[in-house]
Tab-separated table of C-alpha atoms and ligand atoms in Angstrom:
chain	number	residue	atom	x	y	z
A	20	UNK	CA	58.975	39.014	5.433
A	21	UNK	CA	57.315	38.210	8.736
A	22	UNK	CA	58.069	34.706	9.969
A	23	UNK	CA	61.432	34.559	8.299
A	24	UNK	CA	64.454	34.822	10.589
A	25	UNK	CA	66.284	36.768	7.944
A	26	UNK	CA	64.886	39.053	5.302
A	27	UNK	CA	64.859	36.435	2.568
A	28	UNK	CA	62.752	36.683	-0.567
A	29	UNK	CA	61.946	33.795	-2.848
A	30	UNK	CA	64.043	34.141	-5.987
A	31	UNK	CA	62.503	31.277	-7.989
A	32	UNK	CA	59.535	28.964	-8.175
A	33	UNK	CA	60.533	25.329	-8.715
A	34	UNK	CA	59.434	25.387	-12.354
A	35	UNK	CA	61.866	28.238	-13.104
A	36	UNK	CA	64.937	26.467	-11.769
A	37	UNK	CA	66.900	25.100	-14.725
A	38	UNK	CA	70.476	24.563	-15.879
A	39	UNK	CA	70.805	28.234	-16.909
A	40	UNK	CA	71.111	28.901	-13.181
A	41	UNK	CA	74.073	26.532	-12.777
A	42	UNK	CA	76.390	27.635	-9.923
A	43	UNK	CA	74.001	30.483	-9.021
A	44	UNK	CA	72.679	30.956	-5.504
A	45	UNK	CA	68.896	30.963	-5.262
A	46	UNK	CA	66.183	30.872	-2.598
A	47	UNK	CA	63.191	28.566	-2.892
A	48	UNK	CA	60.213	28.252	-0.558
A	49	UNK	CA	57.690	25.492	-0.172
A	50	UNK	CA	56.632	22.286	1.532
A	51	UNK	CA	58.671	19.163	2.303
A	52	UNK	CA	57.204	16.583	-0.033
A	53	UNK	CA	59.610	13.715	0.481
A	54	UNK	CA	62.804	12.962	2.426
A	55	UNK	CA	65.196	10.148	1.496
A	56	UNK	CA	68.094	9.724	3.903
A	57	UNK	CA	70.732	7.357	2.501
A	58	UNK	CA	73.237	8.104	5.257
A	59	UNK	CA	75.975	9.736	3.213
A	60	UNK	CA	73.504	11.748	1.176
A	61	UNK	CA	70.039	13.098	1.873
A	62	UNK	CA	67.523	13.948	-0.839
A	63	UNK	CA	64.651	16.295	-0.074
A	64	UNK	CA	61.879	17.109	-2.507
A	65	UNK	CA	60.497	20.594	-1.953
A	66	UNK	CA	57.119	21.352	-3.502
A	67	UNK	CA	55.597	24.698	-4.383
A	68	UNK	CA	52.582	25.809	-6.412
A	69	UNK	CA	53.971	24.676	-9.722
A	70	UNK	CA	55.968	21.553	-9.013
A	71	UNK	CA	58.958	20.144	-7.196
A	72	UNK	CA	62.678	20.667	-6.906
A	73	UNK	CA	65.269	18.332	-5.423
A	74	UNK	CA	67.510	19.545	-2.637
A	75	UNK	CA	70.560	17.316	-2.262
A	76	UNK	CA	72.728	17.310	0.852
A	77	UNK	CA	75.918	15.188	0.734
A	78	UNK	CA	76.434	14.942	4.510
A	79	UNK	CA	80.222	15.320	4.344
A	80	UNK	CA	80.098	18.374	2.071
A	81	UNK	CA	77.380	20.532	3.602
A	82	UNK	CA	77.447	22.184	6.986
A	83	UNK	CA	76.713	19.913	9.996
A	84	UNK	CA	74.013	22.308	11.121
A	85	UNK	CA	72.211	21.835	7.788
A	86	UNK	CA	72.383	18.060	8.040
A	87	UNK	CA	70.913	18.321	11.521
A	88	UNK	CA	68.131	20.594	10.301
A	89	UNK	CA	67.254	18.266	7.422
A	90	UNK	CA	67.185	15.242	9.723
A	91	UNK	CA	64.650	17.151	11.832
A	92	UNK	CA	62.413	17.850	8.826
A	93	UNK	CA	58.892	16.555	8.982
A	94	UNK	CA	56.835	15.975	5.856
A	95	UNK	CA	54.634	18.913	4.774
A	96	UNK	CA	56.527	21.411	6.938
A	97	UNK	CA	57.200	24.789	5.329
A	98	UNK	CA	60.797	25.697	4.558
A	99	UNK	CA	62.950	28.312	2.864
A	100	UNK	CA	66.148	26.996	1.362
A	101	UNK	CA	69.120	28.951	0.071
A	102	UNK	CA	71.552	27.023	-2.065
A	103	UNK	CA	73.508	26.625	-5.259
A	104	UNK	CA	72.043	25.143	-8.411
A	105	UNK	CA	73.822	22.136	-9.830
A	106	UNK	CA	73.080	19.951	-12.840
A	107	UNK	CA	71.971	16.435	-12.007
A	108	UNK	CA	71.023	13.695	-14.413
A	109	UNK	CA	68.880	11.939	-11.828
A	110	UNK	CA	66.968	14.874	-10.329
A	111	UNK	CA	63.381	15.494	-11.554
A	112	UNK	CA	64.129	18.699	-13.551
A	113	UNK	CA	67.751	17.838	-14.376
A	114	UNK	CA	68.881	20.220	-11.646
A	115	UNK	CA	69.258	20.080	-7.901
A	116	UNK	CA	70.052	22.538	-5.127
A	117	UNK	CA	72.987	22.074	-2.759
A	118	UNK	CA	71.769	23.858	0.398
A	119	UNK	CA	73.886	26.475	2.155
A	120	UNK	CA	71.267	27.745	4.598
A	121	UNK	CA	67.834	26.527	5.664
A	122	UNK	CA	64.976	28.125	7.551
A	123	UNK	CA	62.162	25.954	8.870
A	124	UNK	CA	59.192	28.310	8.797
A	125	UNK	CA	56.510	26.022	10.132
A	126	UNK	CA	56.637	22.446	11.372
A	127	UNK	CA	53.753	20.191	10.351
A	128	UNK	CA	52.277	17.886	12.955
A	129	UNK	CA	52.526	14.133	12.400
A	130	UNK	CA	50.846	11.917	11.448
A	131	UNK	CA	49.157	13.830	8.628
A	132	UNK	CA	45.372	13.400	8.278
A	133	UNK	CA	46.001	12.381	4.674
A	134	UNK	CA	48.987	11.809	2.443
A	135	UNK	CA	49.492	14.504	-0.215
A	136	UNK	CA	52.085	12.329	-1.966
A	137	UNK	CA	49.259	9.886	-2.711
A	138	UNK	CA	51.248	6.813	-1.716
A	139	UNK	CA	48.148	6.039	0.293
A	140	UNK	CA	45.027	6.950	-1.654
A	141	UNK	CA	42.275	8.630	0.364
A	142	UNK	CA	38.497	8.523	-0.044
A	143	UNK	CA	36.792	11.726	-1.171
A	144	UNK	CA	35.354	12.388	2.315
A	145	UNK	CA	38.789	12.166	3.976
A	146	UNK	CA	40.156	14.449	1.272
A	147	UNK	CA	37.408	17.032	1.679
A	148	UNK	CA	37.826	16.999	5.474
A	149	UNK	CA	41.444	18.136	4.921
A	150	UNK	CA	40.892	20.019	1.696
A	151	UNK	CA	43.948	22.287	2.220
A	152	UNK	CA	46.166	19.187	2.198
A	153	UNK	CA	44.257	17.649	-0.681
A	154	UNK	CA	44.811	20.821	-2.709
A	155	UNK	CA	48.565	20.442	-2.303
A	156	UNK	CA	48.281	17.610	-4.840
A	157	UNK	CA	48.867	18.831	-8.363
A	158	UNK	CA	46.044	16.801	-9.848
A	159	UNK	CA	43.635	18.525	-7.468
A	160	UNK	CA	44.962	22.079	-7.809
A	161	UNK	CA	44.971	21.617	-11.610
A	162	UNK	CA	41.164	21.411	-11.539
A	163	UNK	CA	40.992	24.858	-9.945
A	164	UNK	CA	43.553	26.356	-12.318
A	165	UNK	CA	41.304	25.241	-15.170
A	166	UNK	CA	38.198	26.541	-13.395
A	167	UNK	CA	39.911	29.889	-12.886
A	168	UNK	CA	40.780	30.138	-16.585
A	169	UNK	CA	37.189	29.242	-17.467
A	170	UNK	CA	35.831	32.045	-15.264
A	171	UNK	CA	38.351	34.474	-16.721
A	172	UNK	CA	37.403	33.587	-20.289
A	173	UNK	CA	33.707	33.855	-19.467
A	174	UNK	CA	34.171	37.341	-17.966
A	175	UNK	CA	36.306	38.491	-20.899
A	176	UNK	CA	33.773	37.055	-23.319
A	177	UNK	CA	30.917	38.994	-21.752
A	178	UNK	CA	32.898	42.233	-21.588
A	179	UNK	CA	33.959	41.805	-25.221
A	180	UNK	CA	30.302	41.421	-26.162
A	181	UNK	CA	29.162	44.567	-24.372
A	182	UNK	CA	27.611	42.950	-21.317
A	183	UNK	CA	27.489	44.740	-17.978
A	184	UNK	CA	28.441	42.739	-14.876
A	185	UNK	CA	25.826	42.947	-12.122
A	186	UNK	CA	25.326	41.715	-8.543
A	187	UNK	CA	21.852	40.767	-7.399
A	188	UNK	CA	20.686	39.947	-3.847
A	189	UNK	CA	21.099	36.473	-2.450
A	190	UNK	CA	18.750	37.192	0.455
A	191	UNK	CA	15.304	37.112	-1.081
A	192	UNK	CA	11.765	37.499	0.150
A	193	UNK	CA	9.988	34.777	-1.754
A	194	UNK	CA	10.325	31.841	-4.058
A	195	UNK	CA	12.047	32.889	-7.232
A	196	UNK	CA	10.999	30.241	-9.694
A	197	UNK	CA	9.005	27.663	-7.810
A	198	UNK	CA	9.923	24.049	-8.381
A	199	UNK	CA	13.046	23.526	-6.357
A	200	UNK	CA	13.197	23.773	-2.591
A	201	UNK	CA	14.535	26.899	-0.916
A	202	UNK	CA	16.639	27.340	2.185
A	203	UNK	CA	14.606	29.414	4.666
A	204	UNK	CA	16.482	31.860	6.870
A	205	UNK	CA	15.508	34.343	9.543
A	206	UNK	CA	15.673	37.910	8.313
A	207	UNK	CA	15.052	39.950	11.458
A	208	UNK	CA	11.367	39.379	12.208
A	209	UNK	CA	10.567	38.000	8.775
A	210	UNK	CA	11.133	34.793	6.888
A	211	UNK	CA	13.458	35.034	3.920
A	212	UNK	CA	15.311	32.598	1.665
A	213	UNK	CA	18.686	32.085	0.078
A	214	UNK	CA	18.442	32.876	-3.634
A	215	UNK	CA	18.004	29.862	-5.888
A	216	UNK	CA	18.705	31.888	-9.069
A	217	UNK	CA	19.137	35.541	-10.104
A	218	UNK	CA	16.388	34.847	-12.659
A	219	UNK	CA	13.834	37.436	-11.562
A	220	UNK	CA	16.462	40.140	-10.985
A	221	UNK	CA	18.200	39.681	-14.295
A	222	UNK	CA	14.796	39.992	-15.966
A	223	UNK	CA	13.957	43.141	-13.986
A	224	UNK	CA	17.275	44.520	-15.266
A	225	UNK	CA	15.961	44.223	-18.818
A	226	UNK	CA	13.396	46.858	-17.922
A	227	UNK	CA	16.254	49.093	-16.757
A	228	UNK	CA	17.470	49.566	-20.301
A	229	UNK	CA	20.891	48.153	-19.476
A	230	UNK	CA	20.328	45.793	-22.402
A	231	UNK	CA	22.845	43.023	-21.670
A	232	UNK	CA	23.792	41.869	-18.194
A	233	UNK	CA	25.646	38.966	-16.630
A	234	UNK	CA	26.342	37.709	-13.140
A	235	UNK	CA	28.659	35.032	-11.784
A	236	UNK	CA	27.535	34.119	-8.289
A	237	UNK	CA	26.487	31.427	-5.882
A	238	UNK	CA	22.985	29.945	-6.007
A	239	UNK	CA	21.427	27.812	-3.277
A	240	UNK	CA	19.183	24.817	-3.797
A	241	UNK	CA	17.678	22.836	-0.944
A	242	UNK	CA	17.167	19.788	-3.123
A	243	UNK	CA	17.839	16.610	-1.209
A	244	UNK	CA	19.730	15.102	-4.124
A	245	UNK	CA	22.713	12.998	-3.222
A	246	UNK	CA	24.243	12.516	-6.650
A	247	UNK	CA	27.567	13.112	-8.370
A	248	UNK	CA	26.035	16.087	-10.243
A	249	UNK	CA	24.152	18.028	-7.550
A	250	UNK	CA	25.283	20.267	-4.716
A	251	UNK	CA	23.299	22.615	-2.495
A	252	UNK	CA	25.513	25.586	-3.250
A	253	UNK	CA	26.871	26.086	-6.756
A	254	UNK	CA	28.162	28.904	-8.914
A	255	UNK	CA	25.884	29.989	-11.699
A	256	UNK	CA	26.946	31.980	-14.744
A	257	UNK	CA	23.832	33.925	-15.686
A	258	UNK	CA	23.100	36.231	-18.600
A	259	UNK	CA	20.097	38.104	-19.907
A	260	UNK	CA	19.844	40.174	-23.090
A	261	UNK	CA	17.148	42.482	-24.460
A	262	UNK	CA	15.737	42.365	-27.975
A	263	UNK	CA	16.976	38.797	-28.334
A	264	UNK	CA	15.302	35.397	-28.473
A	265	UNK	CA	16.323	31.810	-27.737
A	266	UNK	CA	18.104	31.450	-31.105
A	267	UNK	CA	20.265	34.519	-30.350
A	268	UNK	CA	21.262	33.471	-26.861
A	269	UNK	CA	21.928	29.886	-27.960
A	270	UNK	CA	24.479	31.368	-30.366
A	271	UNK	CA	26.047	33.413	-27.576
A	272	UNK	CA	26.269	30.341	-25.334
A	273	UNK	CA	27.742	28.261	-28.159
A	274	UNK	CA	30.400	30.899	-28.843
A	275	UNK	CA	31.228	31.329	-25.173
A	276	UNK	CA	31.745	27.586	-24.622
A	277	UNK	CA	33.855	27.409	-27.772
A	278	UNK	CA	36.062	30.256	-26.475
A	279	UNK	CA	36.383	28.534	-23.081
A	280	UNK	CA	37.518	25.303	-24.774
A	281	UNK	CA	40.055	27.149	-26.939
A	282	UNK	CA	41.509	29.139	-24.027
A	283	UNK	CA	41.815	26.117	-21.770
A	284	UNK	CA	43.464	24.037	-24.459
A	285	UNK	CA	45.887	26.916	-25.130
A	286	UNK	CA	46.601	28.209	-21.629
A	287	UNK	CA	46.150	25.174	-19.378
A	288	UNK	CA	48.123	22.501	-21.238
A	289	UNK	CA	50.137	21.585	-18.149
A	290	UNK	CA	47.073	21.201	-15.925
A	291	UNK	CA	45.354	19.122	-18.631
A	292	UNK	CA	48.403	16.897	-18.900
A	293	UNK	CA	48.485	16.340	-15.142
A	294	UNK	CA	44.805	15.399	-15.282
A	295	UNK	CA	45.414	13.232	-18.345
A	296	UNK	CA	42.510	14.992	-19.987
A	297	UNK	CA	42.223	16.166	-23.562
A	298	UNK	CA	40.032	18.990	-24.805
A	299	UNK	CA	38.384	18.616	-28.167
A	300	UNK	CA	37.230	21.752	-29.889
A	301	UNK	CA	34.188	21.172	-32.089
A	302	UNK	CA	34.585	22.894	-35.450
A	303	UNK	CA	31.029	24.006	-36.012
A	304	UNK	CA	27.925	24.881	-34.049
A	305	UNK	CA	26.772	22.358	-31.480
A	306	UNK	CA	23.996	20.084	-32.806
A	307	UNK	CA	20.398	20.915	-31.943
A	308	UNK	CA	18.061	18.126	-30.878
A	309	UNK	CA	14.389	18.995	-30.574
A	310	UNK	CA	12.613	17.645	-27.495
A	311	UNK	CA	10.288	15.568	-29.764
A	312	UNK	CA	13.303	13.833	-31.293
A	313	UNK	CA	14.907	13.360	-27.877
A	314	UNK	CA	11.789	11.449	-26.759
A	315	UNK	CA	12.167	9.163	-29.791
A	316	UNK	CA	15.873	8.612	-29.155
A	317	UNK	CA	15.268	7.780	-25.492
A	318	UNK	CA	12.476	5.318	-26.329
A	319	UNK	CA	14.555	3.720	-29.088
A	320	UNK	CA	17.161	2.954	-26.414
A	321	UNK	CA	14.583	1.004	-24.426
A	322	UNK	CA	13.964	3.724	-21.834
A	323	UNK	CA	10.286	4.612	-21.585
A	324	UNK	CA	9.496	8.308	-21.918
A	325	UNK	CA	6.165	9.945	-22.705
A	326	UNK	CA	5.864	13.282	-24.455
A	327	UNK	CA	5.587	15.977	-21.778
A	328	UNK	CA	7.785	14.260	-19.223
A	329	UNK	CA	11.080	15.657	-18.001
A	330	UNK	CA	14.189	13.637	-18.806
A	331	UNK	CA	14.785	10.938	-16.212
A	332	UNK	CA	18.345	9.995	-15.279
A	333	UNK	CA	17.991	6.903	-17.484
A	334	UNK	CA	16.690	9.165	-20.262
A	335	UNK	CA	19.703	11.459	-19.951
A	336	UNK	CA	22.003	8.446	-20.128
A	337	UNK	CA	20.203	7.107	-23.219
A	338	UNK	CA	20.605	10.509	-24.898
A	339	UNK	CA	24.224	10.752	-23.788
A	340	UNK	CA	24.911	7.374	-25.442
A	341	UNK	CA	23.663	8.773	-28.740
A	342	UNK	CA	25.027	12.316	-28.585
A	343	UNK	CA	28.734	12.920	-28.258
A	344	UNK	CA	30.016	16.209	-26.834
A	345	UNK	CA	27.888	19.345	-26.467
A	346	UNK	CA	24.379	19.664	-27.918
A	347	UNK	CA	21.283	21.779	-27.377
A	348	UNK	CA	17.904	20.321	-26.460
A	349	UNK	CA	15.186	22.687	-27.690
A	350	UNK	CA	11.395	23.149	-27.873
A	351	UNK	CA	10.658	21.769	-24.414
A	352	UNK	CA	7.014	21.275	-23.376
A	353	UNK	CA	5.668	24.401	-21.617
A	354	UNK	CA	4.157	22.239	-18.892
A	355	UNK	CA	7.513	21.281	-17.349
A	356	UNK	CA	9.237	24.653	-17.716
A	357	UNK	CA	8.929	27.642	-15.352
A	358	UNK	CA	6.293	30.380	-15.744
A	359	UNK	CA	8.716	32.891	-17.266
A	360	UNK	CA	9.382	30.750	-20.345
A	361	UNK	CA	7.786	31.980	-23.590
A	362	UNK	CA	5.302	29.509	-25.093
A	363	UNK	CA	5.400	28.798	-28.811
A	364	UNK	CA	2.870	31.030	-30.592
A	365	UNK	CA	1.530	28.326	-32.940
A	366	UNK	CA	1.561	25.512	-30.404
A	367	UNK	CA	1.590	26.793	-26.789
A	368	UNK	CA	2.147	23.263	-25.457
A	369	UNK	CA	5.699	23.770	-26.693
A	370	UNK	CA	8.053	26.490	-25.503
A	371	UNK	CA	11.145	28.499	-26.378
A	372	UNK	CA	13.156	26.852	-23.588
A	373	UNK	CA	16.400	25.003	-24.240
A	374	UNK	CA	19.086	23.112	-22.350
A	375	UNK	CA	22.751	22.760	-23.177
A	376	UNK	CA	23.879	19.201	-22.582
A	377	UNK	CA	27.263	17.529	-22.576
A	378	UNK	CA	26.617	13.854	-23.190
A	379	UNK	CA	24.312	12.953	-20.267
A	380	UNK	CA	25.006	16.061	-18.179
A	381	UNK	CA	22.850	19.189	-18.199
A	382	UNK	CA	25.133	22.223	-18.269
A	383	UNK	CA	22.694	25.064	-18.841
A	384	UNK	CA	19.034	26.053	-19.141
A	385	UNK	CA	17.712	29.097	-20.906
A	386	UNK	CA	14.787	30.513	-22.835
A	387	UNK	CA	13.059	33.372	-24.518
A	388	UNK	CA	11.106	34.956	-21.652
A	389	UNK	CA	7.533	36.119	-21.403
A	390	UNK	CA	7.756	39.919	-21.494
A	391	UNK	CA	4.011	40.695	-21.628
A	392	UNK	CA	2.514	41.511	-18.228
A	393	UNK	CA	-0.880	39.834	-18.769
A	394	UNK	CA	0.564	36.629	-20.135
A	395	UNK	CA	3.069	36.493	-17.286
A	396	UNK	CA	0.366	36.857	-14.601
A	397	UNK	CA	-1.637	34.155	-16.353
A	398	UNK	CA	1.360	31.802	-16.460
A	399	UNK	CA	2.228	32.386	-12.794
A	400	UNK	CA	-1.346	31.468	-11.809
A	401	UNK	CA	-1.324	28.482	-14.179
A	402	UNK	CA	1.678	27.076	-12.288
A	403	UNK	CA	-0.322	27.274	-9.057
A	404	UNK	CA	1.696	30.248	-7.761
A	405	UNK	CA	0.233	33.435	-6.355
A	406	UNK	CA	0.892	36.498	-8.571
A	407	UNK	CA	0.727	38.698	-5.427
A	408	UNK	CA	3.972	37.119	-4.263
A	409	UNK	CA	5.621	38.390	-7.457
A	410	UNK	CA	4.465	42.007	-7.198
A	411	UNK	CA	7.876	43.658	-7.245
A	412	UNK	CA	8.942	41.466	-10.185
A	413	UNK	CA	5.719	42.043	-12.125
A	414	UNK	CA	5.981	45.806	-11.648
A	415	UNK	CA	8.977	45.867	-13.988
A	416	UNK	CA	6.735	44.437	-16.720
A	417	UNK	CA	4.137	47.200	-16.445
A	418	UNK	CA	6.210	50.143	-17.638
A	419	UNK	CA	8.085	49.113	-20.751
A	420	UNK	CA	9.671	45.668	-20.658
A	421	UNK	CA	11.504	44.753	-23.886
A	422	UNK	CA	11.454	41.222	-25.305
A	423	UNK	CA	14.405	39.322	-23.868
A	424	UNK	CA	16.107	35.971	-23.436
A	425	UNK	CA	18.859	34.465	-21.303
A	426	UNK	CA	20.446	31.431	-19.747
A	427	UNK	CA	22.224	30.104	-16.672
A	428	UNK	CA	25.262	27.812	-16.822
A	429	UNK	CA	26.338	25.656	-13.878
A	430	UNK	CA	30.002	26.671	-13.512
A	431	UNK	CA	30.886	23.620	-11.447
A	432	UNK	CA	29.263	21.207	-13.896
A	433	UNK	CA	31.034	22.925	-16.781
A	434	UNK	CA	34.295	22.445	-14.875
A	435	UNK	CA	33.522	18.711	-14.638
A	436	UNK	CA	33.479	18.587	-18.437
A	437	UNK	CA	36.606	20.708	-18.805
A	438	UNK	CA	38.618	18.598	-16.367
A	439	UNK	CA	37.173	15.154	-17.104
A	440	UNK	CA	35.941	14.584	-13.562
A	441	UNK	CA	32.751	12.697	-12.776
A	442	UNK	CA	32.002	13.992	-9.281
A	443	UNK	CA	30.959	17.638	-8.883
A	444	UNK	CA	32.590	17.626	-5.418
A	445	UNK	CA	35.965	17.534	-7.183
A	446	UNK	CA	35.266	20.869	-8.898
A	447	UNK	CA	34.202	22.855	-5.815
A	448	UNK	CA	36.751	23.892	-3.188
A	449	UNK	CA	34.469	23.373	-0.198
A	450	UNK	CA	31.377	21.545	-1.445
A	451	UNK	CA	28.039	21.773	0.309
A	452	UNK	CA	25.966	18.643	0.031
A	453	UNK	CA	23.274	16.893	2.062
A	454	UNK	CA	25.806	15.890	4.722
A	455	UNK	CA	28.579	18.428	4.464
A	456	UNK	CA	28.614	21.932	5.975
A	457	UNK	CA	32.301	22.068	7.003
A	458	UNK	CA	35.043	22.913	6.243
B	522	AMO	P1	18.450	25.676	-13.816
B	522	AMO	O1	17.689	25.460	-12.563
B	522	AMO	O2	18.339	24.634	-14.884
B	522	AMO	O3	18.015	27.041	-14.529
B	522	AMO	O4	19.971	25.903	-13.461
B	522	AMO	C1	20.917	26.256	-14.447
B	522	AMO	C2	22.129	25.354	-14.393
B	522	AMO	O5	22.720	25.433	-13.108
B	522	AMO	C3	23.274	24.190	-12.741
B	522	AMO	N1	22.635	23.715	-11.503
B	522	AMO	C4	23.202	22.861	-10.619
B	522	AMO	N2	24.408	22.274	-10.606
B	522	AMO	C5	24.692	21.469	-9.580
B	522	AMO	N3	23.862	21.235	-8.531
B	522	AMO	C6	22.638	21.804	-8.492
B	522	AMO	N4	21.820	21.585	-7.454
B	522	AMO	C7	22.259	22.684	-9.566
B	522	AMO	N5	21.164	23.393	-9.865
B	522	AMO	C8	21.422	24.013	-11.031
B	522	AMO	C9	22.999	23.238	-13.883
B	522	AMO	C10	21.830	23.884	-14.572
B	522	AMO	O6	21.761	23.542	-15.949
B	522	AMO	N6	16.889	30.463	-14.041
B	522	AMO	C11	17.309	29.324	-14.846
B	522	AMO	C12	18.364	29.704	-15.858
B	522	AMO	C13	17.819	30.593	-16.959
B	522	AMO	O7	16.797	30.243	-17.553
B	522	AMO	O8	18.435	31.625	-17.233
B	522	AMO	C14	17.861	28.239	-13.903
B	522	AMO	O9	18.228	28.493	-12.784
B	522	AMO	O10	24.139	23.226	-14.737
């Protein structure tokens, strides 16, 4: 291995070192977490991806050269240590390593910009400025192990349900949905934007006959929000399915979330324990609250809300006080939903749009879509948008567009729920917000 003085290979991760290896020689690799020099004996905690192992050097028993090397250690330096496993009642895993040879692979500068042992707690901004160091903490890396399992389950779920994974452009010519602000960019001699949602593309794909598609990708929103729930770049889990309506895709979303909860509870127990977070798996379908009833609930909590208004933050909180866990909010007013949302046939002021909520947090939006060309043009104009700007989208509706429905889930917000964190910045490796563009 390049960088190693000798051709060593790691034989064990810290979590795999146990008393079965007593008297055996092993090689571990990792970071110096802690050094305690008591004179006659030196304890070093070496940390790797999964945990820590104690390296114990009785100064009279080990080689002088090793003692010298250990005394030169600096916290967070990278080392490879060869040694013999020994049982120890006091060591963290009941075992320790008596070193026989050490290689210092990379010395860390001092002082560190933040303390990964968390003896000194750092503010979120300091942590994000040195995210690589922050991620060395198990409670931080646990969030991303859970997020990774979530994404894996979601992919498996779609594949198991005969969805095709697609990739749509993130450089787009015009507004996709209207409503939220877009990031303009220069595309050669033209103006273009970063995609705010794959919405129009996943709908066009319904006219391709591919039937069921999904995409997991970044979306960009130039909203100036500075909240614990908004970022300017997030990952969206999007799906669209033909010959389905809102009821069908609500079921799919319900089942997918259920599977995510089950898999995380089963496969991420260690990460959950580190985060001191428990996952509850609801036994039945998530409750459905109609928008009309939500307005009543919000008002009954002393927060004023008129029919036709979007939920305010106070409204979301009032609802979240009443509803525990996941629930769907359905039958939203057409007025406050995008042009592509199918109005209710009997009462067009209402629509077939829904949200998935977790307490006071919106996790997903979806709807039955308008698939009729004339109605779609009418709805685009009604929203004050110019149908000419949607020509390439509308074209797909002129030559055989099936009825369809779909939804988009905010992957980072879902991770907040799964990990019990209340700031979306915790669930994104390198968050992009109003003030942050690096690292
Ligand atoms: P919407 O705009 O509601 O719907 O977005 C879907 C979900 O994406 C997440 N999300 C965000 N999370 C954090 N910060 C943001 N700035 C942000 N913006 C969105 C939320 C939200 O519920 N085209 C529709 C989806 C569809 O109908 O299929 C759409 O984009 O969790």
